[in-house]
Amino acid sequence: MRVTSKGQVTIPQNVRESMGILPAETEIEFLQDDNGRWYIAKAQPDTQQTSRFRSAHKAGKLMMSTDEIMALTRGESWPSS
């Protein structure tokens, strides 16, 4: 497996599927055992933080002003109309 100049590698699809790794949703961590070997593991759910943009669609209304949308994406509350 080749490492890019940015230090990135592609996790093969079969590995992602078997580990339940989803693009842009799953955090992984690198773990080292006592023998110095490195492993990747899916981060525990309590260490993951849902993006405010991913959760904003649940609170969005069909007819929202630009200010209301911007407040929602910033995690701010807005006065209800």
PDB file of N, CA, C and O in Angstrom:
ATOM      1  N   MET A   1       0.851  -1.162   0.000  1.00  0.00           N
ATOM      2  CA  MET A   1       0.000   0.000   0.000  1.00  0.00           C
ATOM      3  C   MET A   1       0.903   1.233   0.000  1.00  0.00           C
ATOM      4  O   MET A   1       1.851   1.311   0.763  1.00  0.00           O
ATOM      5  N   ARG A   2       0.593   2.164  -0.856  1.00  0.00           N
ATOM      6  CA  ARG A   2       1.400   3.364  -1.008  1.00  0.00           C
ATOM      7  C   ARG A   2       0.837   4.500  -0.150  1.00  0.00           C
ATOM      8  O   ARG A   2      -0.368   4.677  -0.052  1.00  0.00           O
ATOM      9  N   VAL A   3       1.738   5.261   0.447  1.00  0.00           N
ATOM     10  CA  VAL A   3       1.362   6.421   1.251  1.00  0.00           C
ATOM     11  C   VAL A   3       1.555   7.661   0.393  1.00  0.00           C
ATOM     12  O   VAL A   3       2.592   7.822  -0.245  1.00  0.00           O
ATOM     13  N   THR A   4       0.543   8.550   0.363  1.00  0.00           N
ATOM     14  CA  THR A   4       0.655   9.768  -0.437  1.00  0.00           C
ATOM     15  C   THR A   4       1.583  10.765   0.243  1.00  0.00           C
ATOM     16  O   THR A   4       1.978  10.580   1.403  1.00  0.00           O
ATOM     17  N   SER A   5       1.898  11.840  -0.457  1.00  0.00           N
ATOM     18  CA  SER A   5       2.767  12.875   0.105  1.00  0.00           C
ATOM     19  C   SER A   5       2.120  13.560   1.317  1.00  0.00           C
ATOM     20  O   SER A   5       2.805  14.161   2.133  1.00  0.00           O
ATOM     21  N   LYS A   6       0.804  13.435   1.443  1.00  0.00           N
ATOM     22  CA  LYS A   6       0.089  13.996   2.602  1.00  0.00           C
ATOM     23  C   LYS A   6      -0.026  12.989   3.748  1.00  0.00           C
ATOM     24  O   LYS A   6      -0.679  13.248   4.745  1.00  0.00           O
ATOM     25  N   GLY A   7       0.575  11.817   3.597  1.00  0.00           N
ATOM     26  CA  GLY A   7       0.522  10.798   4.641  1.00  0.00           C
ATOM     27  C   GLY A   7      -0.775  10.011   4.640  1.00  0.00           C
ATOM     28  O   GLY A   7      -1.140   9.393   5.637  1.00  0.00           O
ATOM     29  N   GLN A   8      -1.488   9.985   3.523  1.00  0.00           N
ATOM     30  CA  GLN A   8      -2.773   9.300   3.443  1.00  0.00           C
ATOM     31  C   GLN A   8      -2.630   7.943   2.771  1.00  0.00           C
ATOM     32  O   GLN A   8      -1.784   7.761   1.903  1.00  0.00           O
ATOM     33  N   VAL A   9      -3.473   7.009   3.199  1.00  0.00           N
ATOM     34  CA  VAL A   9      -3.589   5.705   2.547  1.00  0.00           C
ATOM     35  C   VAL A   9      -5.067   5.424   2.338  1.00  0.00           C
ATOM     36  O   VAL A   9      -5.916   5.979   3.027  1.00  0.00           O
ATOM     37  N   THR A  10      -5.372   4.561   1.391  1.00  0.00           N
ATOM     38  CA  THR A  10      -6.751   4.151   1.163  1.00  0.00           C
ATOM     39  C   THR A  10      -6.983   2.838   1.887  1.00  0.00           C
ATOM     40  O   THR A  10      -6.257   1.870   1.672  1.00  0.00           O
ATOM     41  N   ILE A  11      -7.996   2.815   2.746  1.00  0.00           N
ATOM     42  CA  ILE A  11      -8.368   1.571   3.421  1.00  0.00           C
ATOM     43  C   ILE A  11      -9.186   0.768   2.410  1.00  0.00           C
ATOM     44  O   ILE A  11     -10.192   1.264   1.901  1.00  0.00           O
ATOM     45  N   PRO A  12      -8.784  -0.438   2.105  1.00  0.00           N
ATOM     46  CA  PRO A  12      -9.505  -1.230   1.107  1.00  0.00           C
ATOM     47  C   PRO A  12     -10.991  -1.384   1.465  1.00  0.00           C
ATOM     48  O   PRO A  12     -11.355  -1.454   2.643  1.00  0.00           O
ATOM     49  N   GLN A  13     -11.824  -1.448   0.437  1.00  0.00           N
ATOM     50  CA  GLN A  13     -13.267  -1.500   0.624  1.00  0.00           C
ATOM     51  C   GLN A  13     -13.698  -2.671   1.504  1.00  0.00           C
ATOM     52  O   GLN A  13     -14.532  -2.507   2.387  1.00  0.00           O
ATOM     53  N   ASN A  14     -13.125  -3.847   1.282  1.00  0.00           N
ATOM     54  CA  ASN A  14     -13.534  -5.003   2.087  1.00  0.00           C
ATOM     55  C   ASN A  14     -13.197  -4.817   3.566  1.00  0.00           C
ATOM     56  O   ASN A  14     -13.934  -5.259   4.438  1.00  0.00           O
ATOM     57  N   VAL A  15     -12.111  -4.121   3.862  1.00  0.00           N
ATOM     58  CA  VAL A  15     -11.739  -3.838   5.253  1.00  0.00           C
ATOM     59  C   VAL A  15     -12.715  -2.824   5.846  1.00  0.00           C
ATOM     60  O   VAL A  15     -13.201  -3.003   6.966  1.00  0.00           O
ATOM     61  N   ARG A  16     -13.015  -1.751   5.083  1.00  0.00           N
ATOM     62  CA  ARG A  16     -13.986  -0.744   5.562  1.00  0.00           C
ATOM     63  C   ARG A  16     -15.333  -1.387   5.861  1.00  0.00           C
ATOM     64  O   ARG A  16     -15.950  -1.118   6.894  1.00  0.00           O
ATOM     65  N   GLU A  17     -15.784  -2.241   4.945  1.00  0.00           N
ATOM     66  CA  GLU A  17     -17.088  -2.886   5.137  1.00  0.00           C
ATOM     67  C   GLU A  17     -17.087  -3.808   6.353  1.00  0.00           C
ATOM     68  O   GLU A  17     -18.019  -3.795   7.151  1.00  0.00           O
ATOM     69  N   SER A  18     -16.042  -4.604   6.513  1.00  0.00           N
ATOM     70  CA  SER A  18     -16.009  -5.544   7.638  1.00  0.00           C
ATOM     71  C   SER A  18     -15.874  -4.831   8.982  1.00  0.00           C
ATOM     72  O   SER A  18     -16.345  -5.329   9.999  1.00  0.00           O
ATOM     73  N   MET A  19     -15.251  -3.640   8.983  1.00  0.00           N
ATOM     74  CA  MET A  19     -15.104  -2.879  10.226  1.00  0.00           C
ATOM     75  C   MET A  19     -16.253  -1.903  10.452  1.00  0.00           C
ATOM     76  O   MET A  19     -16.344  -1.295  11.515  1.00  0.00           O
ATOM     77  N   GLY A  20     -17.110  -1.729   9.450  1.00  0.00           N
ATOM     78  CA  GLY A  20     -18.215  -0.788   9.589  1.00  0.00           C
ATOM     79  C   GLY A  20     -17.776   0.660   9.506  1.00  0.00           C
ATOM     80  O   GLY A  20     -18.363   1.542  10.118  1.00  0.00           O
ATOM     81  N   ILE A  21     -16.729   0.916   8.731  1.00  0.00           N
ATOM     82  CA  ILE A  21     -16.209   2.275   8.567  1.00  0.00           C
ATOM     83  C   ILE A  21     -16.979   2.954   7.441  1.00  0.00           C
ATOM     84  O   ILE A  21     -16.993   2.475   6.316  1.00  0.00           O
ATOM     85  N   LEU A  22     -17.627   4.079   7.771  1.00  0.00           N
ATOM     86  CA  LEU A  22     -18.405   4.831   6.791  1.00  0.00           C
ATOM     87  C   LEU A  22     -17.712   6.153   6.482  1.00  0.00           C
ATOM     88  O   LEU A  22     -17.246   6.840   7.400  1.00  0.00           O
ATOM     89  N   PRO A  23     -17.639   6.533   5.210  1.00  0.00           N
ATOM     90  CA  PRO A  23     -16.986   7.795   4.842  1.00  0.00           C
ATOM     91  C   PRO A  23     -17.623   8.987   5.537  1.00  0.00           C
ATOM     92  O   PRO A  23     -18.849   9.093   5.610  1.00  0.00           O
ATOM     93  N   ALA A  24     -16.812   9.866   6.063  1.00  0.00           N
ATOM     94  CA  ALA A  24     -17.215  11.122   6.705  1.00  0.00           C
ATOM     95  C   ALA A  24     -18.052  10.920   7.960  1.00  0.00           C
ATOM     96  O   ALA A  24     -18.552  11.887   8.526  1.00  0.00           O
ATOM     97  N   GLU A  25     -18.220   9.682   8.437  1.00  0.00           N
ATOM     98  CA  GLU A  25     -19.017   9.442   9.635  1.00  0.00           C
ATOM     99  C   GLU A  25     -18.249   8.703  10.721  1.00  0.00           C
ATOM    100  O   GLU A  25     -18.603   8.777  11.885  1.00  0.00           O
ATOM    101  N   THR A  26     -17.214   7.982  10.332  1.00  0.00           N
ATOM    102  CA  THR A  26     -16.522   7.115  11.279  1.00  0.00           C
ATOM    103  C   THR A  26     -15.151   7.677  11.614  1.00  0.00           C
ATOM    104  O   THR A  26     -14.383   8.039  10.726  1.00  0.00           O
ATOM    105  N   GLU A  27     -14.857   7.724  12.904  1.00  0.00           N
ATOM    106  CA  GLU A  27     -13.521   8.083  13.367  1.00  0.00           C
ATOM    107  C   GLU A  27     -12.769   6.793  13.627  1.00  0.00           C
ATOM    108  O   GLU A  27     -13.342   5.807  14.101  1.00  0.00           O
ATOM    109  N   ILE A  28     -11.486   6.772  13.293  1.00  0.00           N
ATOM    110  CA  ILE A  28     -10.652   5.617  13.604  1.00  0.00           C
ATOM    111  C   ILE A  28      -9.505   6.084  14.472  1.00  0.00           C
ATOM    112  O   ILE A  28      -9.203   7.277  14.548  1.00  0.00           O
ATOM    113  N   GLU A  29      -8.895   5.134  15.161  1.00  0.00           N
ATOM    114  CA  GLU A  29      -7.731   5.460  15.970  1.00  0.00           C
ATOM    115  C   GLU A  29      -6.635   4.438  15.693  1.00  0.00           C
ATOM    116  O   GLU A  29      -6.910   3.330  15.245  1.00  0.00           O
ATOM    117  N   PHE A  30      -5.419   4.833  15.937  1.00  0.00           N
ATOM    118  CA  PHE A  30      -4.273   3.962  15.747  1.00  0.00           C
ATOM    119  C   PHE A  30      -3.809   3.495  17.114  1.00  0.00           C
ATOM    120  O   PHE A  30      -3.590   4.310  18.011  1.00  0.00           O
ATOM    121  N   LEU A  31      -3.674   2.177  17.259  1.00  0.00           N
ATOM    122  CA  LEU A  31      -3.280   1.584  18.534  1.00  0.00           C
ATOM    123  C   LEU A  31      -2.002   0.785  18.340  1.00  0.00           C
ATOM    124  O   LEU A  31      -1.824   0.135  17.315  1.00  0.00           O
ATOM    125  N   GLN A  32      -1.127   0.824  19.347  1.00  0.00           N
ATOM    126  CA  GLN A  32       0.119   0.069  19.283  1.00  0.00           C
ATOM    127  C   GLN A  32       0.135  -0.953  20.415  1.00  0.00           C
ATOM    128  O   GLN A  32      -0.153  -0.612  21.569  1.00  0.00           O
ATOM    129  N   ASP A  33       0.488  -2.214  20.088  1.00  0.00           N
ATOM    130  CA  ASP A  33       0.538  -3.248  21.122  1.00  0.00           C
ATOM    131  C   ASP A  33       1.918  -3.267  21.780  1.00  0.00           C
ATOM    132  O   ASP A  33       2.805  -2.481  21.438  1.00  0.00           O
ATOM    133  N   ASP A  34       2.071  -4.166  22.729  1.00  0.00           N
ATOM    134  CA  ASP A  34       3.330  -4.250  23.482  1.00  0.00           C
ATOM    135  C   ASP A  34       4.520  -4.659  22.623  1.00  0.00           C
ATOM    136  O   ASP A  34       5.658  -4.410  22.988  1.00  0.00           O
ATOM    137  N   ASN A  35       4.247  -5.287  21.476  1.00  0.00           N
ATOM    138  CA  ASN A  35       5.327  -5.708  20.575  1.00  0.00           C
ATOM    139  C   ASN A  35       5.679  -4.633  19.553  1.00  0.00           C
ATOM    140  O   ASN A  35       6.508  -4.853  18.683  1.00  0.00           O
ATOM    141  N   GLY A  36       5.012  -3.483  19.605  1.00  0.00           N
ATOM    142  CA  GLY A  36       5.307  -2.391  18.688  1.00  0.00           C
ATOM    143  C   GLY A  36       4.496  -2.422  17.405  1.00  0.00           C
ATOM    144  O   GLY A  36       4.704  -1.590  16.530  1.00  0.00           O
ATOM    145  N   ARG A  37       3.588  -3.380  17.270  1.00  0.00           N
ATOM    146  CA  ARG A  37       2.751  -3.456  16.068  1.00  0.00           C
ATOM    147  C   ARG A  37       1.623  -2.445  16.169  1.00  0.00           C
ATOM    148  O   ARG A  37       1.057  -2.215  17.231  1.00  0.00           O
ATOM    149  N   TRP A  38       1.305  -1.862  15.016  1.00  0.00           N
ATOM    150  CA  TRP A  38       0.234  -0.862  14.945  1.00  0.00           C
ATOM    151  C   TRP A  38      -1.030  -1.466  14.370  1.00  0.00           C
ATOM    152  O   TRP A  38      -0.973  -2.294  13.472  1.00  0.00           O
ATOM    153  N   TYR A  39      -2.168  -1.018  14.881  1.00  0.00           N
ATOM    154  CA  TYR A  39      -3.479  -1.477  14.431  1.00  0.00           C
ATOM    155  C   TYR A  39      -4.394  -0.276  14.281  1.00  0.00           C
ATOM    156  O   TYR A  39      -4.210   0.733  14.958  1.00  0.00           O
ATOM    157  N   ILE A  40      -5.375  -0.398  13.394  1.00  0.00           N
ATOM    158  CA  ILE A  40      -6.418   0.620  13.343  1.00  0.00           C
ATOM    159  C   ILE A  40      -7.664   0.032  13.993  1.00  0.00           C
ATOM    160  O   ILE A  40      -7.906  -1.173  13.922  1.00  0.00           O
ATOM    161  N   ALA A  41      -8.414   0.884  14.640  1.00  0.00           N
ATOM    162  CA  ALA A  41      -9.657   0.466  15.281  1.00  0.00           C
ATOM    163  C   ALA A  41     -10.676   1.579  15.136  1.00  0.00           C
ATOM    164  O   ALA A  41     -10.313   2.758  15.074  1.00  0.00           O
ATOM    165  N   LYS A  42     -11.922   1.191  15.060  1.00  0.00           N
ATOM    166  CA  LYS A  42     -12.997   2.157  15.034  1.00  0.00           C
ATOM    167  C   LYS A  42     -13.052   2.820  16.405  1.00  0.00           C
ATOM    168  O   LYS A  42     -13.021   2.141  17.430  1.00  0.00           O
ATOM    169  N   ALA A  43     -13.092   4.145  16.435  1.00  0.00           N
ATOM    170  CA  ALA A  43     -13.145   4.862  17.711  1.00  0.00           C
ATOM    171  C   ALA A  43     -14.461   4.551  18.404  1.00  0.00           C
ATOM    172  O   ALA A  43     -15.489   4.323  17.760  1.00  0.00           O
ATOM    173  N   GLN A  44     -14.444   4.535  19.717  1.00  0.00           N
ATOM    174  CA  GLN A  44     -15.650   4.274  20.492  1.00  0.00           C
ATOM    175  C   GLN A  44     -16.651   5.407  20.271  1.00  0.00           C
ATOM    176  O   GLN A  44     -16.261   6.564  20.126  1.00  0.00           O
ATOM    177  N   PRO A  45     -17.951   5.098  20.253  1.00  0.00           N
ATOM    178  CA  PRO A  45     -18.983   6.109  19.978  1.00  0.00           C
ATOM    179  C   PRO A  45     -18.914   7.345  20.867  1.00  0.00           C
ATOM    180  O   PRO A  45     -19.188   8.437  20.419  1.00  0.00           O
ATOM    181  N   ASP A  46     -18.500   7.185  22.130  1.00  0.00           N
ATOM    182  CA  ASP A  46     -18.461   8.354  23.012  1.00  0.00           C
ATOM    183  C   ASP A  46     -17.361   9.338  22.619  1.00  0.00           C
ATOM    184  O   ASP A  46     -17.398  10.487  23.046  1.00  0.00           O
ATOM    185  N   THR A  47     -16.388   8.919  21.785  1.00  0.00           N
ATOM    186  CA  THR A  47     -15.349   9.846  21.337  1.00  0.00           C
ATOM    187  C   THR A  47     -15.742  10.541  20.038  1.00  0.00           C
ATOM    188  O   THR A  47     -15.095  11.471  19.620  1.00  0.00           O
ATOM    189  N   GLN A  48     -16.836  10.063  19.419  1.00  0.00           N
ATOM    190  CA  GLN A  48     -17.278  10.676  18.175  1.00  0.00           C
ATOM    191  C   GLN A  48     -18.198  11.845  18.481  1.00  0.00           C
ATOM    192  O   GLN A  48     -18.966  11.816  19.422  1.00  0.00           O
ATOM    193  N   GLN A  49     -18.110  12.877  17.670  1.00  0.00           N
ATOM    194  CA  GLN A  49     -18.961  14.041  17.815  1.00  0.00           C
ATOM    195  C   GLN A  49     -19.678  14.269  16.493  1.00  0.00           C
ATOM    196  O   GLN A  49     -19.047  14.382  15.460  1.00  0.00           O
ATOM    197  N   THR A  50     -21.005  14.317  16.554  1.00  0.00           N
ATOM    198  CA  THR A  50     -21.778  14.518  15.342  1.00  0.00           C
ATOM    199  C   THR A  50     -21.612  15.957  14.871  1.00  0.00           C
ATOM    200  O   THR A  50     -21.737  16.891  15.648  1.00  0.00           O
ATOM    201  N   SER A  51     -21.329  16.108  13.597  1.00  0.00           N
ATOM    202  CA  SER A  51     -21.185  17.429  13.005  1.00  0.00           C
ATOM    203  C   SER A  51     -22.498  18.190  13.111  1.00  0.00           C
ATOM    204  O   SER A  51     -23.570  17.634  12.889  1.00  0.00           O
ATOM    205  N   ARG A  52     -22.424  19.466  13.435  1.00  0.00           N
ATOM    206  CA  ARG A  52     -23.657  20.258  13.524  1.00  0.00           C
ATOM    207  C   ARG A  52     -24.343  20.366  12.170  1.00  0.00           C
ATOM    208  O   ARG A  52     -25.539  20.542  12.077  1.00  0.00           O
ATOM    209  N   PHE A  53     -23.581  20.224  11.085  1.00  0.00           N
ATOM    210  CA  PHE A  53     -24.168  20.252   9.752  1.00  0.00           C
ATOM    211  C   PHE A  53     -24.948  18.975   9.480  1.00  0.00           C
ATOM    212  O   PHE A  53     -25.975  19.001   8.837  1.00  0.00           O
ATOM    213  N   ARG A  54     -24.452  17.822   9.991  1.00  0.00           N
ATOM    214  CA  ARG A  54     -25.161  16.560   9.803  1.00  0.00           C
ATOM    215  C   ARG A  54     -26.465  16.529  10.594  1.00  0.00           C
ATOM    216  O   ARG A  54     -27.420  15.889  10.203  1.00  0.00           O
ATOM    217  N   SER A  55     -26.516  17.210  11.734  1.00  0.00           N
ATOM    218  CA  SER A  55     -27.731  17.195  12.541  1.00  0.00           C
ATOM    219  C   SER A  55     -28.663  18.360  12.210  1.00  0.00           C
ATOM    220  O   SER A  55     -29.832  18.330  12.577  1.00  0.00           O
ATOM    221  N   ALA A  56     -28.182  19.375  11.509  1.00  0.00           N
ATOM    222  CA  ALA A  56     -29.001  20.554  11.198  1.00  0.00           C
ATOM    223  C   ALA A  56     -30.182  20.207  10.316  1.00  0.00           C
ATOM    224  O   ALA A  56     -31.254  20.803  10.446  1.00  0.00           O
ATOM    225  N   HIS A  57     -30.033  19.227   9.434  1.00  0.00           N
ATOM    226  CA  HIS A  57     -31.128  18.893   8.527  1.00  0.00           C
ATOM    227  C   HIS A  57     -32.349  18.381   9.282  1.00  0.00           C
ATOM    228  O   HIS A  57     -33.468  18.493   8.814  1.00  0.00           O
ATOM    229  N   LYS A  58     -32.154  17.858  10.483  1.00  0.00           N
ATOM    230  CA  LYS A  58     -33.274  17.354  11.269  1.00  0.00           C
ATOM    231  C   LYS A  58     -34.112  18.497  11.846  1.00  0.00           C
ATOM    232  O   LYS A  58     -35.288  18.331  12.110  1.00  0.00           O
ATOM    233  N   ALA A  59     -33.482  19.650  12.049  1.00  0.00           N
ATOM    234  CA  ALA A  59     -34.180  20.775  12.660  1.00  0.00           C
ATOM    235  C   ALA A  59     -34.618  21.809  11.631  1.00  0.00           C
ATOM    236  O   ALA A  59     -35.328  22.746  11.974  1.00  0.00           O
ATOM    237  N   GLY A  60     -34.178  21.660  10.401  1.00  0.00           N
ATOM    238  CA  GLY A  60     -34.485  22.645   9.366  1.00  0.00           C
ATOM    239  C   GLY A  60     -35.954  22.666   8.984  1.00  0.00           C
ATOM    240  O   GLY A  60     -36.640  21.665   9.011  1.00  0.00           O
ATOM    241  N   LYS A  61     -36.424  23.857   8.663  1.00  0.00           N
ATOM    242  CA  LYS A  61     -37.794  24.028   8.212  1.00  0.00           C
ATOM    243  C   LYS A  61     -37.770  24.294   6.712  1.00  0.00           C
ATOM    244  O   LYS A  61     -36.778  24.759   6.170  1.00  0.00           O
ATOM    245  N   LEU A  62     -38.878  24.035   6.076  1.00  0.00           N
ATOM    246  CA  LEU A  62     -38.952  24.236   4.640  1.00  0.00           C
ATOM    247  C   LEU A  62     -38.796  25.707   4.275  1.00  0.00           C
ATOM    248  O   LEU A  62     -38.150  26.036   3.302  1.00  0.00           O
ATOM    249  N   MET A  63     -39.386  26.582   5.053  1.00  0.00           N
ATOM    250  CA  MET A  63     -39.317  28.014   4.777  1.00  0.00           C
ATOM    251  C   MET A  63     -38.514  28.705   5.876  1.00  0.00           C
ATOM    252  O   MET A  63     -39.061  29.085   6.902  1.00  0.00           O
ATOM    253  N   MET A  64     -37.214  28.825   5.672  1.00  0.00           N
ATOM    254  CA  MET A  64     -36.350  29.471   6.656  1.00  0.00           C
ATOM    255  C   MET A  64     -35.636  30.634   5.993  1.00  0.00           C
ATOM    256  O   MET A  64     -35.272  30.563   4.829  1.00  0.00           O
ATOM    257  N   SER A  65     -35.424  31.679   6.794  1.00  0.00           N
ATOM    258  CA  SER A  65     -34.664  32.813   6.276  1.00  0.00           C
ATOM    259  C   SER A  65     -33.178  32.458   6.289  1.00  0.00           C
ATOM    260  O   SER A  65     -32.755  31.499   6.945  1.00  0.00           O
ATOM    261  N   THR A  66     -32.392  33.228   5.588  1.00  0.00           N
ATOM    262  CA  THR A  66     -30.947  33.010   5.569  1.00  0.00           C
ATOM    263  C   THR A  66     -30.373  33.127   6.975  1.00  0.00           C
ATOM    264  O   THR A  66     -29.523  32.331   7.377  1.00  0.00           O
ATOM    265  N   ASP A  67     -30.858  34.106   7.752  1.00  0.00           N
ATOM    266  CA  ASP A  67     -30.372  34.273   9.124  1.00  0.00           C
ATOM    267  C   ASP A  67     -30.688  33.043   9.978  1.00  0.00           C
ATOM    268  O   ASP A  67     -29.866  32.603  10.787  1.00  0.00           O
ATOM    269  N   GLU A  68     -31.873  32.466   9.799  1.00  0.00           N
ATOM    270  CA  GLU A  68     -32.242  31.270  10.552  1.00  0.00           C
ATOM    271  C   GLU A  68     -31.363  30.086  10.159  1.00  0.00           C
ATOM    272  O   GLU A  68     -30.909  29.328  11.013  1.00  0.00           O
ATOM    273  N   ILE A  69     -31.099  29.934   8.872  1.00  0.00           N
ATOM    274  CA  ILE A  69     -30.234  28.847   8.406  1.00  0.00           C
ATOM    275  C   ILE A  69     -28.828  29.027   8.943  1.00  0.00           C
ATOM    276  O   ILE A  69     -28.201  28.076   9.429  1.00  0.00           O
ATOM    277  N   MET A  70     -28.304  30.243   8.888  1.00  0.00           N
ATOM    278  CA  MET A  70     -26.950  30.500   9.389  1.00  0.00           C
ATOM    279  C   MET A  70     -26.872  30.242  10.894  1.00  0.00           C
ATOM    280  O   MET A  70     -25.897  29.668  11.380  1.00  0.00           O
ATOM    281  N   ALA A  71     -27.890  30.645  11.651  1.00  0.00           N
ATOM    282  CA  ALA A  71     -27.906  30.395  13.095  1.00  0.00           C
ATOM    283  C   ALA A  71     -27.918  28.893  13.364  1.00  0.00           C
ATOM    284  O   ALA A  71     -27.219  28.407  14.260  1.00  0.00           O
ATOM    285  N   LEU A  72     -28.682  28.154  12.584  1.00  0.00           N
ATOM    286  CA  LEU A  72     -28.768  26.710  12.758  1.00  0.00           C
ATOM    287  C   LEU A  72     -27.424  26.039  12.490  1.00  0.00           C
ATOM    288  O   LEU A  72     -26.977  25.187  13.251  1.00  0.00           O
ATOM    289  N   THR A  73     -26.731  26.440  11.443  1.00  0.00           N
ATOM    290  CA  THR A  73     -25.441  25.823  11.122  1.00  0.00           C
ATOM    291  C   THR A  73     -24.355  26.223  12.113  1.00  0.00           C
ATOM    292  O   THR A  73     -23.371  25.514  12.269  1.00  0.00           O
ATOM    293  N   ARG A  74     -24.544  27.335  12.804  1.00  0.00           N
ATOM    294  CA  ARG A  74     -23.591  27.779  13.824  1.00  0.00           C
ATOM    295  C   ARG A  74     -23.903  27.174  15.188  1.00  0.00           C
ATOM    296  O   ARG A  74     -23.180  27.402  16.151  1.00  0.00           O
ATOM    297  N   GLY A  75     -25.010  26.443  15.281  1.00  0.00           N
ATOM    298  CA  GLY A  75     -25.378  25.858  16.558  1.00  0.00           C
ATOM    299  C   GLY A  75     -26.073  26.844  17.476  1.00  0.00           C
ATOM    300  O   GLY A  75     -26.186  26.615  18.667  1.00  0.00           O
ATOM    301  N   GLU A  76     -26.531  27.954  16.939  1.00  0.00           N
ATOM    302  CA  GLU A  76     -27.213  28.978  17.729  1.00  0.00           C
ATOM    303  C   GLU A  76     -28.720  28.736  17.673  1.00  0.00           C
ATOM    304  O   GLU A  76     -29.225  28.085  16.779  1.00  0.00           O
ATOM    305  N   SER A  77     -29.426  29.269  18.627  1.00  0.00           N
ATOM    306  CA  SER A  77     -30.890  29.182  18.568  1.00  0.00           C
ATOM    307  C   SER A  77     -31.389  30.443  17.895  1.00  0.00           C
ATOM    308  O   SER A  77     -30.724  31.481  17.845  1.00  0.00           O
ATOM    309  N   TRP A  78     -32.578  30.374  17.360  1.00  0.00           N
ATOM    310  CA  TRP A  78     -33.184  31.526  16.696  1.00  0.00           C
ATOM    311  C   TRP A  78     -34.622  31.663  17.189  1.00  0.00           C
ATOM    312  O   TRP A  78     -35.233  30.671  17.583  1.00  0.00           O
ATOM    313  N   PRO A  79     -35.156  32.866  17.161  1.00  0.00           N
ATOM    314  CA  PRO A  79     -36.535  33.031  17.600  1.00  0.00           C
ATOM    315  C   PRO A  79     -37.486  32.316  16.646  1.00  0.00           C
ATOM    316  O   PRO A  79     -37.342  32.398  15.441  1.00  0.00           O
ATOM    317  N   SER A  80     -38.446  31.569  17.208  1.00  0.00           N
ATOM    318  CA  SER A  80     -39.400  30.892  16.330  1.00  0.00           C
ATOM    319  C   SER A  80     -40.424  31.875  15.827  1.00  0.00           C
ATOM    320  O   SER A  80     -40.795  32.822  16.480  1.00  0.00           O
ATOM    321  N   SER A  81     -40.877  31.635  14.578  1.00  0.00           N
ATOM    322  CA  SER A  81     -41.813  32.576  13.963  1.00  0.00           C
ATOM    323  C   SER A  81     -43.227  32.104  14.105  1.00  0.00           C
ATOM    324  O   SER A  81     -43.544  31.036  14.449  1.00  0.00           O
TER     325      SER A  81
END
